[in-house]
Coordinates of C-alpha atoms and ligand atoms in Angstrom, one line a residue:
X1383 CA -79.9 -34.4 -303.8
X1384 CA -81.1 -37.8 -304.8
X1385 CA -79.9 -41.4 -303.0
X1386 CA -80.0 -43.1 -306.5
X1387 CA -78.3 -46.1 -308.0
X1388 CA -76.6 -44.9 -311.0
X1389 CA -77.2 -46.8 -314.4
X1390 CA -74.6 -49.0 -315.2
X1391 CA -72.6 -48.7 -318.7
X1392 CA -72.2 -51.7 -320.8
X1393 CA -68.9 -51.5 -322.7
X1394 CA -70.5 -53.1 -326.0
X1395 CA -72.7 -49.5 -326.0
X1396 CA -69.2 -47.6 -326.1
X1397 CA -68.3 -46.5 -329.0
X1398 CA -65.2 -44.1 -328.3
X1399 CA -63.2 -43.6 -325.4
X1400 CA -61.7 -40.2 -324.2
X1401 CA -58.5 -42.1 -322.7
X1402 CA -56.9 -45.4 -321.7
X1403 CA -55.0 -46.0 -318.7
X1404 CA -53.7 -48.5 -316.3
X1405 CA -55.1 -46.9 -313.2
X1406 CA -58.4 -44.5 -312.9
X1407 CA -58.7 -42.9 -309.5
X1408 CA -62.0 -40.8 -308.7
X1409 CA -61.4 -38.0 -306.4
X1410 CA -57.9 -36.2 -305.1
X1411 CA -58.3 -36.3 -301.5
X1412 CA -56.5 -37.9 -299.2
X1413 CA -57.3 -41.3 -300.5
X1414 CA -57.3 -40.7 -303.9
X1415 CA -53.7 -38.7 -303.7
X1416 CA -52.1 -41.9 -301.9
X1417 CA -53.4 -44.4 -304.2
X1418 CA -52.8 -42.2 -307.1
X1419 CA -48.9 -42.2 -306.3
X1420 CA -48.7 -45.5 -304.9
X1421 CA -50.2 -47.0 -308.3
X1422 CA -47.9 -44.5 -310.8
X1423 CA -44.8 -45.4 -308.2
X1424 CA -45.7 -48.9 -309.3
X1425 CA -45.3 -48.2 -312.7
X1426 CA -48.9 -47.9 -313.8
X1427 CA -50.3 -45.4 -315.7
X1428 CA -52.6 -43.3 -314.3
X1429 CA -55.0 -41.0 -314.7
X1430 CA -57.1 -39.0 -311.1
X1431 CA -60.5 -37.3 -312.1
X1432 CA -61.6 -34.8 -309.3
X1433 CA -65.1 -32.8 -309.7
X1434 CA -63.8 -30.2 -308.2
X1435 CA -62.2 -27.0 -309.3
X1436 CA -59.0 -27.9 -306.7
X1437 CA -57.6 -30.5 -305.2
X1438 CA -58.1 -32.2 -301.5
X1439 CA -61.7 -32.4 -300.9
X1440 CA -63.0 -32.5 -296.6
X1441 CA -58.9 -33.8 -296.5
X1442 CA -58.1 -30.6 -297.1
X1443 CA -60.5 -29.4 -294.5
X1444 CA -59.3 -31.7 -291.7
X1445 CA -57.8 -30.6 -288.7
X1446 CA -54.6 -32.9 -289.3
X1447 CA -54.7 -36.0 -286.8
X1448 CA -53.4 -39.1 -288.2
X1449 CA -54.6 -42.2 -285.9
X1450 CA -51.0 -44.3 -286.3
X1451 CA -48.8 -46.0 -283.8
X1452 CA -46.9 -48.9 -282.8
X1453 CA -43.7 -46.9 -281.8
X1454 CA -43.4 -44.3 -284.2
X1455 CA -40.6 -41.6 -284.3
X1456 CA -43.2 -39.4 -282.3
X1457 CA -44.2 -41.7 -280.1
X1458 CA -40.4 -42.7 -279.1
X1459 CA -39.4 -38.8 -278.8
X1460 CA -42.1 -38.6 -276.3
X1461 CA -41.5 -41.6 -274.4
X1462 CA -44.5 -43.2 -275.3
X1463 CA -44.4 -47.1 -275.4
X1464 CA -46.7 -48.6 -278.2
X1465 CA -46.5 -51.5 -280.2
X1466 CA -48.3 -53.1 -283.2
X1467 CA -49.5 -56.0 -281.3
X1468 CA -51.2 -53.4 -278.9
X1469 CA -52.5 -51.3 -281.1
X1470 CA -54.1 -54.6 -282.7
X1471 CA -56.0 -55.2 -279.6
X1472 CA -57.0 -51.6 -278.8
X1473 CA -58.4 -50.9 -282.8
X1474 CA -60.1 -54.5 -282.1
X1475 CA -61.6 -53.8 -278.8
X1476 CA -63.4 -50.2 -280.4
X1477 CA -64.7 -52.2 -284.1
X1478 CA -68.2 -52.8 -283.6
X1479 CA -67.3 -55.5 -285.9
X1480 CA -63.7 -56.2 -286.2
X1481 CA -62.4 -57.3 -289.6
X1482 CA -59.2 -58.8 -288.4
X1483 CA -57.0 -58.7 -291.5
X1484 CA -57.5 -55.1 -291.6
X1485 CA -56.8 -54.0 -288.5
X1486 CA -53.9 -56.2 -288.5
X1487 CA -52.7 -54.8 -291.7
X1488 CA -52.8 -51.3 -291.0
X1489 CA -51.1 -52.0 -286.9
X1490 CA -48.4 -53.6 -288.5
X1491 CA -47.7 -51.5 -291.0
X1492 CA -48.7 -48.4 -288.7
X1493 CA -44.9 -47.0 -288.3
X1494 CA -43.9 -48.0 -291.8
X1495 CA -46.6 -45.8 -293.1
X1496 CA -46.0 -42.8 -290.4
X1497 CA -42.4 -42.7 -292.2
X1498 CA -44.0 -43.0 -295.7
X1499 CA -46.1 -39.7 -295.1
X1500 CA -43.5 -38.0 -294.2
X1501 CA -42.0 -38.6 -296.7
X1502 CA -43.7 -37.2 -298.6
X1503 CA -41.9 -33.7 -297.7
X1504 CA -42.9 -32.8 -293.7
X1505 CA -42.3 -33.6 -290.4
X1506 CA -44.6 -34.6 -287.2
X1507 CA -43.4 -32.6 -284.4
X1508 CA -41.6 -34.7 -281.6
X1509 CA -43.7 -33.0 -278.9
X1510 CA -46.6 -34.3 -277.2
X1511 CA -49.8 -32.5 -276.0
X1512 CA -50.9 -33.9 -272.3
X1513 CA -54.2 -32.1 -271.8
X1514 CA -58.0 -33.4 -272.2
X1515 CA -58.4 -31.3 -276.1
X1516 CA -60.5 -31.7 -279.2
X1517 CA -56.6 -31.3 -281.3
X1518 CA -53.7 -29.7 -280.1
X1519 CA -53.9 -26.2 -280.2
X1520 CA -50.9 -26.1 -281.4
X1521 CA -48.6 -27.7 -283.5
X1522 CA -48.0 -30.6 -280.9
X1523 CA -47.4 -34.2 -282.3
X1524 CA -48.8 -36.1 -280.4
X1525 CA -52.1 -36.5 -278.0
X1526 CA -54.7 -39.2 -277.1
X1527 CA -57.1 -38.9 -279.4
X1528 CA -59.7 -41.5 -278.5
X1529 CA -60.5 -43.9 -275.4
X1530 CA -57.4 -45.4 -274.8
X1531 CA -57.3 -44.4 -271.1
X1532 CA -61.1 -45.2 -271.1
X1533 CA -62.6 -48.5 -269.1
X1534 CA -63.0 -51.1 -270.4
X1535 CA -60.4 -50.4 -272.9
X1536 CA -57.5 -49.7 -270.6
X1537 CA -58.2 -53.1 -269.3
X1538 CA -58.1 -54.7 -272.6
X1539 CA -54.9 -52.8 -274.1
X1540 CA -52.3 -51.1 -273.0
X1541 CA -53.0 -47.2 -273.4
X1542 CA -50.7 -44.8 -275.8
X1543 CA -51.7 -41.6 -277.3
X1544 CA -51.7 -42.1 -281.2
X1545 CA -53.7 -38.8 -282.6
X1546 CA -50.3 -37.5 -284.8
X1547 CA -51.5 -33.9 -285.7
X1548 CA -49.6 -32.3 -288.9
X1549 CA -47.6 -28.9 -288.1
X1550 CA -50.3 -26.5 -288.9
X1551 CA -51.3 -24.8 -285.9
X1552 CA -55.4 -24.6 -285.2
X1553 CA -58.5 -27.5 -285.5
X1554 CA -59.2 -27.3 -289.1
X1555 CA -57.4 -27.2 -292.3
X1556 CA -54.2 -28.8 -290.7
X1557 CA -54.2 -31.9 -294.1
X1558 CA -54.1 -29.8 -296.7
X1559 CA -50.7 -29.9 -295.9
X1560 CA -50.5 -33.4 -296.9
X1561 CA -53.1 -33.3 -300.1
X1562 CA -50.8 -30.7 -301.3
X1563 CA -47.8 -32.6 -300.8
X1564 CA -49.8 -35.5 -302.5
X1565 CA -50.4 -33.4 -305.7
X1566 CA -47.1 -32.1 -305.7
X1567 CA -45.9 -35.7 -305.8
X1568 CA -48.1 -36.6 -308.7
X1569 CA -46.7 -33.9 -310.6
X1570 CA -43.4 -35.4 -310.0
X1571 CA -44.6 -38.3 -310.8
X1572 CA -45.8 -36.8 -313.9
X1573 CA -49.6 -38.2 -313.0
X1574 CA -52.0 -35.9 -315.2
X1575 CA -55.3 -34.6 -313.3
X1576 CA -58.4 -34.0 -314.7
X1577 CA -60.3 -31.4 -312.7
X1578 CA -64.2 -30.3 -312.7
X1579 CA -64.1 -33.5 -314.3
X1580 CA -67.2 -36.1 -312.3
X1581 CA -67.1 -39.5 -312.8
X1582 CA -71.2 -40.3 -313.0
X1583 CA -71.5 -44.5 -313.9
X1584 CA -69.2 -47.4 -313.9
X1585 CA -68.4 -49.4 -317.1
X1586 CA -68.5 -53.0 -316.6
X1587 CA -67.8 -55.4 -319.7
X1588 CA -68.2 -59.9 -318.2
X1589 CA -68.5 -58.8 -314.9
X1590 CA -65.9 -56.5 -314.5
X1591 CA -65.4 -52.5 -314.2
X1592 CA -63.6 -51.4 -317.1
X1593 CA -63.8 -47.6 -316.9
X1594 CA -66.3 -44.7 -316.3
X1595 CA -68.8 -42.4 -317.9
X1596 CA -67.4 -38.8 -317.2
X1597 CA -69.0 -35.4 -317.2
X1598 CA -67.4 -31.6 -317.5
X1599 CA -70.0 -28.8 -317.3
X1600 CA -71.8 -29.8 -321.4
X1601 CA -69.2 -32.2 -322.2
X1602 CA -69.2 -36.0 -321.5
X1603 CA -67.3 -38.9 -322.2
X1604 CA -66.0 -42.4 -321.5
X1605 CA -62.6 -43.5 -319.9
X1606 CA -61.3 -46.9 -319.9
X1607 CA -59.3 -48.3 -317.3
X1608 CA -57.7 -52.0 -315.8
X1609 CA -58.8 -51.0 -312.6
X1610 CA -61.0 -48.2 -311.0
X1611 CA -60.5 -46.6 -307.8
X1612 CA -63.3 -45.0 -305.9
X1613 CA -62.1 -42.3 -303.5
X1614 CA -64.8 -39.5 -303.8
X1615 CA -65.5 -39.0 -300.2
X1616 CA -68.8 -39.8 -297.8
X1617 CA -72.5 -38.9 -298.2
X1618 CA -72.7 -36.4 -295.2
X1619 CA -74.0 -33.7 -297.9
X1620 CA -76.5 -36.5 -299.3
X1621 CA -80.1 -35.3 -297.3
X1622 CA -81.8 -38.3 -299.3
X1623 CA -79.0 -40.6 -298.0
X1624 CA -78.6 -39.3 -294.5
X1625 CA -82.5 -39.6 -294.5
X1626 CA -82.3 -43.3 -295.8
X1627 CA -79.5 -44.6 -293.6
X1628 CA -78.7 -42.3 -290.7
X1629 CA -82.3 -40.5 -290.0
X1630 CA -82.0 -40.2 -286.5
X1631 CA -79.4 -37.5 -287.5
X1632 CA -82.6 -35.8 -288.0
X1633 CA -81.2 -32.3 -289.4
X1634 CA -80.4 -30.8 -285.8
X1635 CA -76.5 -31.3 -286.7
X1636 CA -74.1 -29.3 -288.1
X1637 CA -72.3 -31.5 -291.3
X1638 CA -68.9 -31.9 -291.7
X1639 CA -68.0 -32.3 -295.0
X1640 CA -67.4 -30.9 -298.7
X1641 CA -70.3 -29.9 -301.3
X1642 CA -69.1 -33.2 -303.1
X1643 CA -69.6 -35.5 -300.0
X1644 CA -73.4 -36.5 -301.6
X1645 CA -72.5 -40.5 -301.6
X1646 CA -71.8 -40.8 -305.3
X1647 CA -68.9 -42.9 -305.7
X1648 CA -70.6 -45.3 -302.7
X1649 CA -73.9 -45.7 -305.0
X1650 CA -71.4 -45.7 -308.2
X1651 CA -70.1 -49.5 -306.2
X1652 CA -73.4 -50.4 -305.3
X1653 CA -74.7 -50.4 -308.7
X1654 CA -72.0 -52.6 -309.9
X1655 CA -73.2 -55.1 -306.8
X1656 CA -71.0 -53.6 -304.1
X1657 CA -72.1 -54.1 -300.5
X1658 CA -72.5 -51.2 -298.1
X1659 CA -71.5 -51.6 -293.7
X1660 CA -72.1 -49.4 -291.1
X1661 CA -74.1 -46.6 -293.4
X1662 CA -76.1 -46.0 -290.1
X1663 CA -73.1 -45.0 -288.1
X1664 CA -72.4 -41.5 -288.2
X1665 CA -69.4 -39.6 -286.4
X1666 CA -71.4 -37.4 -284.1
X1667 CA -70.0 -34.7 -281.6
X1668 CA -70.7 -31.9 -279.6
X1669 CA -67.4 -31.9 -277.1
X1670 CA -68.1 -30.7 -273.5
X1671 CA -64.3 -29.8 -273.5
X1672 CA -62.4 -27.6 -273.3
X1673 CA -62.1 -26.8 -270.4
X1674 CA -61.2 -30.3 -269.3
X1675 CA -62.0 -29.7 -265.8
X1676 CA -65.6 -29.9 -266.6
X1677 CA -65.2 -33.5 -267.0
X1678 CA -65.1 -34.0 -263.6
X1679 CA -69.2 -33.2 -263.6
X1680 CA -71.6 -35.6 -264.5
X1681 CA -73.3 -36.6 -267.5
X1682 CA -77.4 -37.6 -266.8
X1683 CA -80.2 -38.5 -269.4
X1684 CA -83.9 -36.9 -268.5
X1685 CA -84.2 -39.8 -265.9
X1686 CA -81.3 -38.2 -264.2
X1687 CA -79.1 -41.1 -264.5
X1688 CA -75.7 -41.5 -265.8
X1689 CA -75.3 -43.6 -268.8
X1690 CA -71.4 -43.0 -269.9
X1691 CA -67.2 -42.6 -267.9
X1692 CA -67.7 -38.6 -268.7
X1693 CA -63.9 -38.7 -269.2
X1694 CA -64.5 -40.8 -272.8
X1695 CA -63.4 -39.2 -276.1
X1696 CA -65.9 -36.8 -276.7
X1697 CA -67.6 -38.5 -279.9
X1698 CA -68.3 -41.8 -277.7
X1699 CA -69.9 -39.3 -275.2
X1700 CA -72.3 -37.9 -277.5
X1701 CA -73.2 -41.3 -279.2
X1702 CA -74.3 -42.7 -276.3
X1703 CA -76.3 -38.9 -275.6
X1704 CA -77.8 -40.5 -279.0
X1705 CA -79.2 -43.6 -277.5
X1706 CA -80.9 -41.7 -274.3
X1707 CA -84.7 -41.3 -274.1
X1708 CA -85.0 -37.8 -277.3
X1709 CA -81.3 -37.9 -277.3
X1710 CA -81.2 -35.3 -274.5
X1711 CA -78.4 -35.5 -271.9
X1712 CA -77.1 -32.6 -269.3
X1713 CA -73.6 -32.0 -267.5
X1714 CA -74.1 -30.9 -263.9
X1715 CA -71.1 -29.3 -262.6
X1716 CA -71.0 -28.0 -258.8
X1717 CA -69.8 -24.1 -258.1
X1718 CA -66.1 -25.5 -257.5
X1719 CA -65.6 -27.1 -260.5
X1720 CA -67.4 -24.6 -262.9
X1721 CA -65.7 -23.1 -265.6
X1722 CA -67.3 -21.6 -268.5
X1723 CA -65.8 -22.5 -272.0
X1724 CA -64.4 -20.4 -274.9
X1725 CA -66.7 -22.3 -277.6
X1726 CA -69.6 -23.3 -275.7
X1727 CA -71.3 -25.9 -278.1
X1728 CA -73.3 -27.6 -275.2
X1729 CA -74.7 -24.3 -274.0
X1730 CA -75.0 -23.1 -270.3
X1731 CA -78.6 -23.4 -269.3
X1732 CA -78.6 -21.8 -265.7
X1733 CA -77.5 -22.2 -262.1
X1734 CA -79.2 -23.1 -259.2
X1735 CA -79.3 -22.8 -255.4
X1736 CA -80.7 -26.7 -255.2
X1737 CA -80.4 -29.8 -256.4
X1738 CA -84.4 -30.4 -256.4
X1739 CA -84.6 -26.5 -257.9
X1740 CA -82.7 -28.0 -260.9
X1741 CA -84.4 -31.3 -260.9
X1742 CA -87.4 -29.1 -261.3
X1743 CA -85.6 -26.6 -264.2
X1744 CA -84.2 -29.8 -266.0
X1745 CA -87.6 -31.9 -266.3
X1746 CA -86.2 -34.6 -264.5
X1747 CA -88.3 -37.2 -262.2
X1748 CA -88.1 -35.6 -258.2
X1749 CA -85.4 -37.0 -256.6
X1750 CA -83.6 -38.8 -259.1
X1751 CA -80.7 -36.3 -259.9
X1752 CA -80.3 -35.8 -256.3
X1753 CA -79.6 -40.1 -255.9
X1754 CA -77.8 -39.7 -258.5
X1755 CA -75.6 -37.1 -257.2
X1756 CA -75.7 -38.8 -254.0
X1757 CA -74.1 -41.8 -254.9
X1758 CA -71.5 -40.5 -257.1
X1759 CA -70.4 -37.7 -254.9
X1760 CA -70.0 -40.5 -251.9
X1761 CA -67.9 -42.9 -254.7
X1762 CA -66.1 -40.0 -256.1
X1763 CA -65.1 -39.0 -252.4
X1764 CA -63.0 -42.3 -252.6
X1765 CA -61.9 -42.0 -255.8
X1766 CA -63.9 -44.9 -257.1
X1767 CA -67.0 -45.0 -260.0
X1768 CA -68.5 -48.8 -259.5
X1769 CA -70.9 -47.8 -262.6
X1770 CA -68.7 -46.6 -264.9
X1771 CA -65.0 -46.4 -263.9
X1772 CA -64.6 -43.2 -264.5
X1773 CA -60.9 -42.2 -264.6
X1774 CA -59.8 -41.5 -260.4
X1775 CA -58.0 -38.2 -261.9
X1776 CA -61.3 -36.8 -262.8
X1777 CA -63.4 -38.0 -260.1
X1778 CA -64.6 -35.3 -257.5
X1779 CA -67.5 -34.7 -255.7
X1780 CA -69.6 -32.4 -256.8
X1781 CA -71.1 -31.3 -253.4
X1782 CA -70.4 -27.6 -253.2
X1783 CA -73.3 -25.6 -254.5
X1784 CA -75.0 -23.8 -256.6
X1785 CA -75.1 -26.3 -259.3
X1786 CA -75.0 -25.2 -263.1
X1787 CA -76.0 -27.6 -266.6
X1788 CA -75.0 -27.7 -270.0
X1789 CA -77.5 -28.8 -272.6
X1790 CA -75.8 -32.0 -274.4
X1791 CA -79.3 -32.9 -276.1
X1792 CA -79.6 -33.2 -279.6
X1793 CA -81.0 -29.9 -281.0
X1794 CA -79.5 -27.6 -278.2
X1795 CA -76.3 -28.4 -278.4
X1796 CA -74.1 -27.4 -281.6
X1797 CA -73.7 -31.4 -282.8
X1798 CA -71.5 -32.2 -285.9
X1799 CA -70.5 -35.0 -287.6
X1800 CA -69.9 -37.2 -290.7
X1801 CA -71.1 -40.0 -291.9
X1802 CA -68.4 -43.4 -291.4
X1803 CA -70.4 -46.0 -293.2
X1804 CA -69.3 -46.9 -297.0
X1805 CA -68.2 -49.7 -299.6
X1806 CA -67.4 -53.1 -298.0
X1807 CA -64.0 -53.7 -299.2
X1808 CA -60.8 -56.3 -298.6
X1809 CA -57.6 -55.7 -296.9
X1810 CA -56.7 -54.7 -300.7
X1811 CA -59.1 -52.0 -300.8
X1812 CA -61.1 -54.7 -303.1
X1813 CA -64.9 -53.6 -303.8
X1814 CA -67.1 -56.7 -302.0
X1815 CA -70.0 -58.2 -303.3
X1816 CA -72.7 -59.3 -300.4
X1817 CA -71.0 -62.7 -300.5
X1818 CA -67.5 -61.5 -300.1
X1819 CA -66.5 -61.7 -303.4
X1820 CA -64.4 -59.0 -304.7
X1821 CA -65.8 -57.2 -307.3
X1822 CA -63.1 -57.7 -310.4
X1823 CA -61.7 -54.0 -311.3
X1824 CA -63.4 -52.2 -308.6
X1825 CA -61.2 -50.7 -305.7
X1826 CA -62.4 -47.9 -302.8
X1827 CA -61.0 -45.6 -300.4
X1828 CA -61.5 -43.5 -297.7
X1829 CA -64.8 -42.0 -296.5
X1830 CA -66.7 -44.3 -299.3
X1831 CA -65.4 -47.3 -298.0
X1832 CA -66.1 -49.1 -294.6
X1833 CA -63.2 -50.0 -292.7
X1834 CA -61.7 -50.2 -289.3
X1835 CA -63.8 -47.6 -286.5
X1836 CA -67.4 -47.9 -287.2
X1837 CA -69.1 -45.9 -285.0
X1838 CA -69.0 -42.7 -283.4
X1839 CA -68.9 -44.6 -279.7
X1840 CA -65.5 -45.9 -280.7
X1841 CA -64.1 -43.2 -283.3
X1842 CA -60.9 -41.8 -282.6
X1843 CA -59.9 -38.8 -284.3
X1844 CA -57.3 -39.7 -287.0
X1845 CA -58.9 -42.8 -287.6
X1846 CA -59.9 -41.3 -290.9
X1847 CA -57.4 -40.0 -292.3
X1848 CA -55.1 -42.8 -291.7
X1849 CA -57.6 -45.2 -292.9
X1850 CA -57.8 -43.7 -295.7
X1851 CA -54.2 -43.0 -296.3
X1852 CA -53.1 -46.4 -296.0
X1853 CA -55.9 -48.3 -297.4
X1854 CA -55.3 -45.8 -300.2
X1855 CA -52.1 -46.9 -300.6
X1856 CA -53.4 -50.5 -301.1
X1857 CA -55.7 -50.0 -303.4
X1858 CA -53.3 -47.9 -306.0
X1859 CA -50.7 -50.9 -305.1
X1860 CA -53.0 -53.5 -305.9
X1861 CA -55.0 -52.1 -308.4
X1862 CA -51.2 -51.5 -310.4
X1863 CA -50.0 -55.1 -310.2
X1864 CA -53.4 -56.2 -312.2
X1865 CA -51.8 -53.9 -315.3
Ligands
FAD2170 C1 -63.6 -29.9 -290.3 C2 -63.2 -31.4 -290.4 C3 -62.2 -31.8 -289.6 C4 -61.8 -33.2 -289.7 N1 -60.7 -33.6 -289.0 C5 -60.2 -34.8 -289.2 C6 -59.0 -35.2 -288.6 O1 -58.2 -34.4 -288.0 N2 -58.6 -36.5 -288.7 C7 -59.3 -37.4 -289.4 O2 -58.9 -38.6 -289.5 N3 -60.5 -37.0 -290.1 C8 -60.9 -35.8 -290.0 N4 -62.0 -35.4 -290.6 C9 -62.6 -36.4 -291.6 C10 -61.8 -36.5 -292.8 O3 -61.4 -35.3 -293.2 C11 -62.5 -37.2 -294.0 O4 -63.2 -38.4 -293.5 C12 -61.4 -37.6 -295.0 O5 -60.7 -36.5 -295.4 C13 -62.0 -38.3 -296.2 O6 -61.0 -38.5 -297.2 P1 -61.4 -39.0 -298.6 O7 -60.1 -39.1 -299.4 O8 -62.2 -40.2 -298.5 O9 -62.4 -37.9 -299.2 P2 -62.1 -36.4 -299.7 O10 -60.9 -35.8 -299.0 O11 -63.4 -35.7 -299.5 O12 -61.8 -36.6 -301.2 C14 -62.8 -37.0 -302.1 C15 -62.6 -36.2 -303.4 O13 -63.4 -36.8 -304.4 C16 -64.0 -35.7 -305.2 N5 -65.2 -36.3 -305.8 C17 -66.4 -36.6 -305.3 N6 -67.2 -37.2 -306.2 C18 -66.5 -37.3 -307.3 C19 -66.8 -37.8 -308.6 N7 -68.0 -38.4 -308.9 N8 -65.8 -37.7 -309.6 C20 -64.6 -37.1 -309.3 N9 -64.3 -36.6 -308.1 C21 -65.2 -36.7 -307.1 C22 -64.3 -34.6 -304.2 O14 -64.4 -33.4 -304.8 C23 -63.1 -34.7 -303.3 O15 -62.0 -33.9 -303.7 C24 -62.4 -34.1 -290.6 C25 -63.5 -33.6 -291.4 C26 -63.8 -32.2 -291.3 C27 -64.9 -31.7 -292.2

């Protein structure tokens, strides 16, 4: 799959169009179903395009969390204080390059949007999950979802869970729920869809993007709209573009993503001028947990030193395994705190009677592991982790041989991820140029554009799906008031 600009379409060489509408929205995932409805409820007419033979795109694959807070009805039912101004600071604190408005925007709006999704037609559950989990395994609410209870964040805001899973028992597929409450919405709404229908170029006409070049197996066509929203997903599925911009993905991962995900609608905005962030940030995992109790181990590069609070949200984890000498990492666990998990994506290498036995096994320099183990088992004793600060309820000595490691190195373990890097864009949903200016016409959503969590170090899971949701929303909002 190529990483190329598409051409851009001058309107003067167009000599018919197929349709004309207020709003054109590329894509019916989550993104593109929320700023589809928002821009018809507006009053604009509109028209979604979606390549694919069915609606929902990875949305529909999603396990279901929804990163929202601030005291929502879930939240409150649990007892869980949160508020805006918190949230603020927390979403802040994770950005590897905060763009204020936003995060502001979508904190403060963060309840008012929790009661727009369900409206449209379900309900979060007013439970709450309290274990260390990937997603509920249930049909639980609420959980943390990210590194709230994590130093140095706890220190900087004050923790609540905010990972709202959808009703739909299980880790994958959970959304669907909600792209097919989307759709059903449109047809209300009496918003016609195109599928197996690909937007391929933008139109521009002065400067601005006045509709699309479209293409349907032989046939082809041009659409013309007052304003163009971009929602067609990530470039996970892209090899030329994870080559270009995320290579040390290398292909030792597991993609999460749909056949579409190949970048399209993010080069469709570049070729118009739009700038790219953050396109070499993936969302990489390979969680050690569950079983949670293996988080009381320790996590050591080749050197045999630790580099990262084992209790972090398992994505931050494995980004910093990606910055350690050949992104290789093991978790030593002691014969009292082993316990073998279900879905063992960081397999078990072996056991052993020593600490300089395993030293040996592992490749690491003699005597470092045991120093290693040496001083954390004395700090641990006490309840304390000078280095890393390490959570006290997951701090215990792991003194009581044998000793057993995982394999958290790239290549061993089962990694997957996404790609988080896309379209720089306004609180609006806006297309930006390099110098900030927005791009007249042009909106983006979602996957394809850049916005709040930038890096798999401080994802948290629901991040993107309520990014895209709401930002969503603001595009199709915006994008109606130019009609
Ligand atoms: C297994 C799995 C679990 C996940 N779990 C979560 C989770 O719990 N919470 C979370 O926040 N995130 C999760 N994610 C990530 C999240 O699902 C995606 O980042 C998000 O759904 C992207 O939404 P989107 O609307 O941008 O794109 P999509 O949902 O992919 O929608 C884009 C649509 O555009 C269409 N399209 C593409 N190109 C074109 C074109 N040229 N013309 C017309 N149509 C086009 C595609 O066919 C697709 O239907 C998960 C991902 C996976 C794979």
């Amino acid at each position: 799959m190529k990483a190329e600009i598409p051409e851009v379409v001058s309107a003067a060489d167009v000599t018919s169009w197929s349709h004309e509408v207020d709003v054109l929205v590329i894509g019916l995932g989550v993104s593109g179903g929320c700023a589809a409805v928002e821009a018809a409820e507006a009053g604009a007419n509109v028209l979604v395009l979606e390549r694919s033979a069915v609606s929902g795109g990875t949305s529909a694959l999603a396990g279901g969390h929804f990163y929202l807070g601030g005291g929502t009805a879930v939240q409150q039912a649990t007892g869980h204080e949160d508020s805006a101004a918190e949230m603020e600071k927390y979403l802040t604190a994770v950005s590897r390059e905060p763009e204020p408005d936003k995060i502001h925007a979508y904190c403060v709006d963060s309840v008012d949007h929790f009661n727009w999704l369900e409206s449209l037609g379900f309900q979060f559950e007013r439970t709450y999950y309290p274990e260390k989990a990937v997603i509920q395994p249930q049909t639980q609410g609420l959980m943390f979802t990210g590194n709230e209870k994590v130093w140095p964040y706890n220190t900087m805001a004050k923790p609540a869970p905010r990972g709202h899973k959808v009703p739909v028992p299980g880790d994958t597929g959970g959304a669907k729920l909600v792209t097919d409450l989307l759709v059903k919405r449109l047809e209300a709404l009496k918003v016609p869809i195109e599928y197996e229908v690909g937007a391929r170029q933008l139109v521009v006409d002065d400067g601005r993007v006045v509709g699309v070049a479209w293409k349907r197996l032989q046939e082809s066509g041009f659409i013309k709209a007052k304003a163009v929203v971009i929602a067609a997903g990530g470039f996970v599925m892209n090899e030329e573009m994870v080559a270009e911009y995320v290579p040390q993905f290398g292909s030792k991962f597991y993609t999460l993503g749909n056949t579409y995900d190949d970048g399209l609608g993010i080069r469709m905005g570049m070729s118009v001028g739009g700038a790219v962030k953050h396109m070499d940030q993936p969302f990489i995992t390979a969680p050690v947990y569950p079983p949670s109790r293996l988080l009381t181990g320790l996590v050591v590069n080749k050197e045999g030193k630790r580099f990262v609070a084992e209790d972090s949200y398992h994505s931050r984890t494995s980004g910093y395994v990606m910055d350690q000498p050949d992104a290789a990492a093991f978790l030593i666990v002691d014969e009292a705190h082993m316990e073998r998990p279900d879905f063992p994506l960081c397999p078990f290498i072996d056991g052993w009677e020593t600490v300089a036995e395993m030293e040996a096994a592992l490749g690491i320099p003699v005597g470092n592991l045991q120093a290693t183990l040496d001083e954390y088992n004395a700090n641990a004793a006490k309840k304390e982790d000078p280095l890393f600060h390490k959570g006290a309820e997951w701090l215990e000595p792991q003194d009581n041989g044998p000793w057993g490691a995982f394999d958290m190195s790239l290549g061993k373990a089962l990694y997957s991820g996404f790609t988080i890097g896309g379209l720089a864009t306004s609180v609006d949903a806006e297309v930006l140029d390099a110098a900030g200016n927005a791009i007249p016409g042009l909106y983006a959503a979602g996957a394809g554009a850049a916005n709040l969590v930038q890096d798999s170090k401080g994802y948290a899971s629901g991040s993107q799906l309520g990014e895209g949701s709401y930002f969503g929303r603001r595009a199709g909002r915006h994008a109606a008031a130019l009609t």
